[in-house]
mmCIF file of C-alpha atoms in Angstrom:
data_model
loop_
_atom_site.group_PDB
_atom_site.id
_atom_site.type_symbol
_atom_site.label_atom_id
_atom_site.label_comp_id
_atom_site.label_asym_id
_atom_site.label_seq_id
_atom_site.Cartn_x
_atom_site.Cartn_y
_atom_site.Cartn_z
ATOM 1 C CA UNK A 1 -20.286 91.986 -17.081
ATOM 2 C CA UNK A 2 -19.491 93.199 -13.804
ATOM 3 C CA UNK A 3 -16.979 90.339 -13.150
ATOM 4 C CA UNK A 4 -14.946 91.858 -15.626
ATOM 5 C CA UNK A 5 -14.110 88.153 -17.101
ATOM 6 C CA UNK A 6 -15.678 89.437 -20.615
ATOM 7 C CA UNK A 7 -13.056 92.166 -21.201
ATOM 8 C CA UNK A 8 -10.307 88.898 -20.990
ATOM 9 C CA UNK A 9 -12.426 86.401 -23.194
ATOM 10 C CA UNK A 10 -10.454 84.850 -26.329
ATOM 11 C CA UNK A 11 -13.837 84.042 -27.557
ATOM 12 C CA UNK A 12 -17.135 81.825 -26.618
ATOM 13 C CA UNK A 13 -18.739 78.298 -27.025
ATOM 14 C CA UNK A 14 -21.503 76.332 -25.310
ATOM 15 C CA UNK A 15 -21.301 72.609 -24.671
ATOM 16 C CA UNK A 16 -24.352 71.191 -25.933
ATOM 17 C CA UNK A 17 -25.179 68.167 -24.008
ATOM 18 C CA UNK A 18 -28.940 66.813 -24.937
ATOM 19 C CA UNK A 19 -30.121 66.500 -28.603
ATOM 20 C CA UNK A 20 -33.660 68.620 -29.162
ATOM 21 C CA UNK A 21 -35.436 65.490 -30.820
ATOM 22 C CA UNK A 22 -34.994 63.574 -28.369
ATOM 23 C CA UNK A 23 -35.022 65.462 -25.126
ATOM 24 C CA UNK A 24 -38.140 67.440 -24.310
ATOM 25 C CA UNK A 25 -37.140 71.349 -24.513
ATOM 26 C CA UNK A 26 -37.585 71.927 -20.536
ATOM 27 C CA UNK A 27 -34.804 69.459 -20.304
ATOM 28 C CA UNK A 28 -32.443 70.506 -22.595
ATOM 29 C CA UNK A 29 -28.785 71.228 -20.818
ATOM 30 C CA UNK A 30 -26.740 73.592 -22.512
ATOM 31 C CA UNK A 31 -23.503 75.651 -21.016
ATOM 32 C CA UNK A 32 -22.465 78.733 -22.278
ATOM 33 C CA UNK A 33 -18.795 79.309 -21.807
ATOM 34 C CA UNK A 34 -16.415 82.473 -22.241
ATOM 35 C CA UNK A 35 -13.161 81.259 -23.497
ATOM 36 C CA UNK A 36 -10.747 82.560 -21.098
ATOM 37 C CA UNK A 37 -6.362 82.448 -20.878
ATOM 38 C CA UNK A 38 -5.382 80.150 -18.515
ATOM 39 C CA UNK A 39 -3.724 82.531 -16.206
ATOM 40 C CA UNK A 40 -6.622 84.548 -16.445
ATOM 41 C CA UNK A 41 -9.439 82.243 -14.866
ATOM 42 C CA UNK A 42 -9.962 84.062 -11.513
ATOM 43 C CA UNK A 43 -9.145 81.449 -8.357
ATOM 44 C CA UNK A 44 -12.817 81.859 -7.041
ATOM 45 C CA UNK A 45 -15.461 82.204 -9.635
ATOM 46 C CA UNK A 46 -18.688 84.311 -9.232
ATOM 47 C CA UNK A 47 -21.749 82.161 -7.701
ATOM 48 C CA UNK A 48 -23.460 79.880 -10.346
ATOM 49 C CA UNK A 49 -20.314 79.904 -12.569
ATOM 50 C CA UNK A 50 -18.168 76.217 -12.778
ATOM 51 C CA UNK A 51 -14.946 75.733 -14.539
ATOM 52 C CA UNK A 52 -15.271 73.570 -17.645
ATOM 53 C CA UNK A 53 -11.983 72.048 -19.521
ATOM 54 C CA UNK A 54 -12.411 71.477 -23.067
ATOM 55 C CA UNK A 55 -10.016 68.420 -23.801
ATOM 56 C CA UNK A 56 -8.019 67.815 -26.439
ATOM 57 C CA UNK A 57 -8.400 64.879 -28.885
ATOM 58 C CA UNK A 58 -9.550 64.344 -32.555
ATOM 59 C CA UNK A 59 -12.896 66.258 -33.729
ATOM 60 C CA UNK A 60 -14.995 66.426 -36.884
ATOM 61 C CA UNK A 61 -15.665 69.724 -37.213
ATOM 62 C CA UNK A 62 -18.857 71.713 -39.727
ATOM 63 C CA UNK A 63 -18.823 75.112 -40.377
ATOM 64 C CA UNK A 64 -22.250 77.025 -40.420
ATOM 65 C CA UNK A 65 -23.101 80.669 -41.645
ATOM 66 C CA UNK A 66 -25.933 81.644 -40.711
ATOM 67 C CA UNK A 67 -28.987 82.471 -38.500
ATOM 68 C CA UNK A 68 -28.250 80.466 -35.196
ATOM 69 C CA UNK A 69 -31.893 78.918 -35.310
ATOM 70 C CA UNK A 70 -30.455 77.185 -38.695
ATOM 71 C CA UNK A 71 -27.649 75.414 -36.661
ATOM 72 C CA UNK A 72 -29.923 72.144 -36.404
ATOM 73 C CA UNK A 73 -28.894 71.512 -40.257
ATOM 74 C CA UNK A 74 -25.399 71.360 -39.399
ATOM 75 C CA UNK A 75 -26.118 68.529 -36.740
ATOM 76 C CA UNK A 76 -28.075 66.662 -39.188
ATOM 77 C CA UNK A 77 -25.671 66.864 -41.873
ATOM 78 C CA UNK A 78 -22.671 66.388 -39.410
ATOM 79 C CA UNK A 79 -24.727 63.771 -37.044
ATOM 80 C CA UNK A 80 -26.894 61.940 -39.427
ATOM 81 C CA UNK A 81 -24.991 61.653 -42.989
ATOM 82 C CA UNK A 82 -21.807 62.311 -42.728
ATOM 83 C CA UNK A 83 -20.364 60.206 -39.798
ATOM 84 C CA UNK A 84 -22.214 57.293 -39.957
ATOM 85 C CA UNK A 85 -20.929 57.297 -43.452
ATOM 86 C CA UNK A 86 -17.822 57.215 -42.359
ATOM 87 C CA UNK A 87 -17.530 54.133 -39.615
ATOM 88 C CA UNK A 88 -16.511 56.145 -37.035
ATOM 89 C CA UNK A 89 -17.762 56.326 -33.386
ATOM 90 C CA UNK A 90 -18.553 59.633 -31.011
ATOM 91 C CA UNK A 91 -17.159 59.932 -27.834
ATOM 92 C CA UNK A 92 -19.232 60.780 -24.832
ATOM 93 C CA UNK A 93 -18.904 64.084 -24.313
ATOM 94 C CA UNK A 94 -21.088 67.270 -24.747
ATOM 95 C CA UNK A 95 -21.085 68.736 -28.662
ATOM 96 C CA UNK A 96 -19.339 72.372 -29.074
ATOM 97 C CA UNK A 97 -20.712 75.034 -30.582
ATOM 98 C CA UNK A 98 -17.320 77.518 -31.217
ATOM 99 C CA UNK A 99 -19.024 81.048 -31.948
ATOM 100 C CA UNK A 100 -16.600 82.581 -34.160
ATOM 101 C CA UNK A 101 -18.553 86.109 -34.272
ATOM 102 C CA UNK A 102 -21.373 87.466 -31.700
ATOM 103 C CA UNK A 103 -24.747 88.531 -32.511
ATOM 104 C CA UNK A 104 -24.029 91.637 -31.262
ATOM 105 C CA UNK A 105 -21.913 92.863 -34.058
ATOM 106 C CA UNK A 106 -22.774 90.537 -37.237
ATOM 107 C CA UNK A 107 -25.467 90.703 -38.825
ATOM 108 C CA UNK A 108 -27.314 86.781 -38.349
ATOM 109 C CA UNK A 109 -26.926 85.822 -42.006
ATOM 110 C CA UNK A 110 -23.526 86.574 -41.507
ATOM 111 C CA UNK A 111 -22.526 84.802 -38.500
ATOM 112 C CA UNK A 112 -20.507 81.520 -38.284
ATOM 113 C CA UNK A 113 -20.285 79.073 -35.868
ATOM 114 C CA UNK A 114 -18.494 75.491 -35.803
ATOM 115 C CA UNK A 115 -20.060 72.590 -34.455
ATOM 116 C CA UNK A 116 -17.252 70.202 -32.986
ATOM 117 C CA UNK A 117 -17.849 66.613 -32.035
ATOM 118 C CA UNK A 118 -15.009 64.588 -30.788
ATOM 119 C CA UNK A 119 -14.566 60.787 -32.369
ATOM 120 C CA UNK A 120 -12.843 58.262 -31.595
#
């Protein structure tokens, strides 16, 4: 908060890098990101923050609603039945959770989130 950088966010994700049933939970790497305008990422960035770009390219994207401790059933719907269904292989890259709403103001059976992984 006092960078100011949350009064300019278009919005929030985290990249989610490690998958919880397979890495232990004190080494699970997560980044939580403010979505900012281009022209308004400040040239030097407060201590501890890095600059992440989000590239383009073709995702499958799943919609949840819902407490964000439920968001594991989205990655096993998403990760384990539906794409492997489908032929298709995952890129390398870190899985996106797009918060469309904050805790802060929904209630949590009300909030909704996308889970984005990018394919090939």
């Amino acid at each position: 908060a006092r960078t100011g950088l949350f009064a300019r966010t278009l919005g929030s994700l985290a990249l989610v890098y490690d998958d919880p049933e397979i890495t232990a939970a004190e080494r699970l790497r997560y980044d939580a990101c403010l979505i900012l305008p281009e022209n308004e990422v400040p040239s030097r960035l407060p201590d501890g923050w890095v600059r992440r770009t989000v590239g383009g390219g073709q995702y499958a994207v799943a919609r949840h609603r819902g407490p964000h401790e439920t968001l594991s059933a989205v990655y096993v719907a998403l990760l384990g039945h539906w794409l492997p269904h489908r032929g298709v292989e995952l890129e390398d890259v870190p899985v996106i959770e797009v918060y469309l709403n904050t805790p802060d103001e929904t209630p949590p059976e009300e909030l909704e989130t996308e889970v984005c992984v990018q394919i090939r």
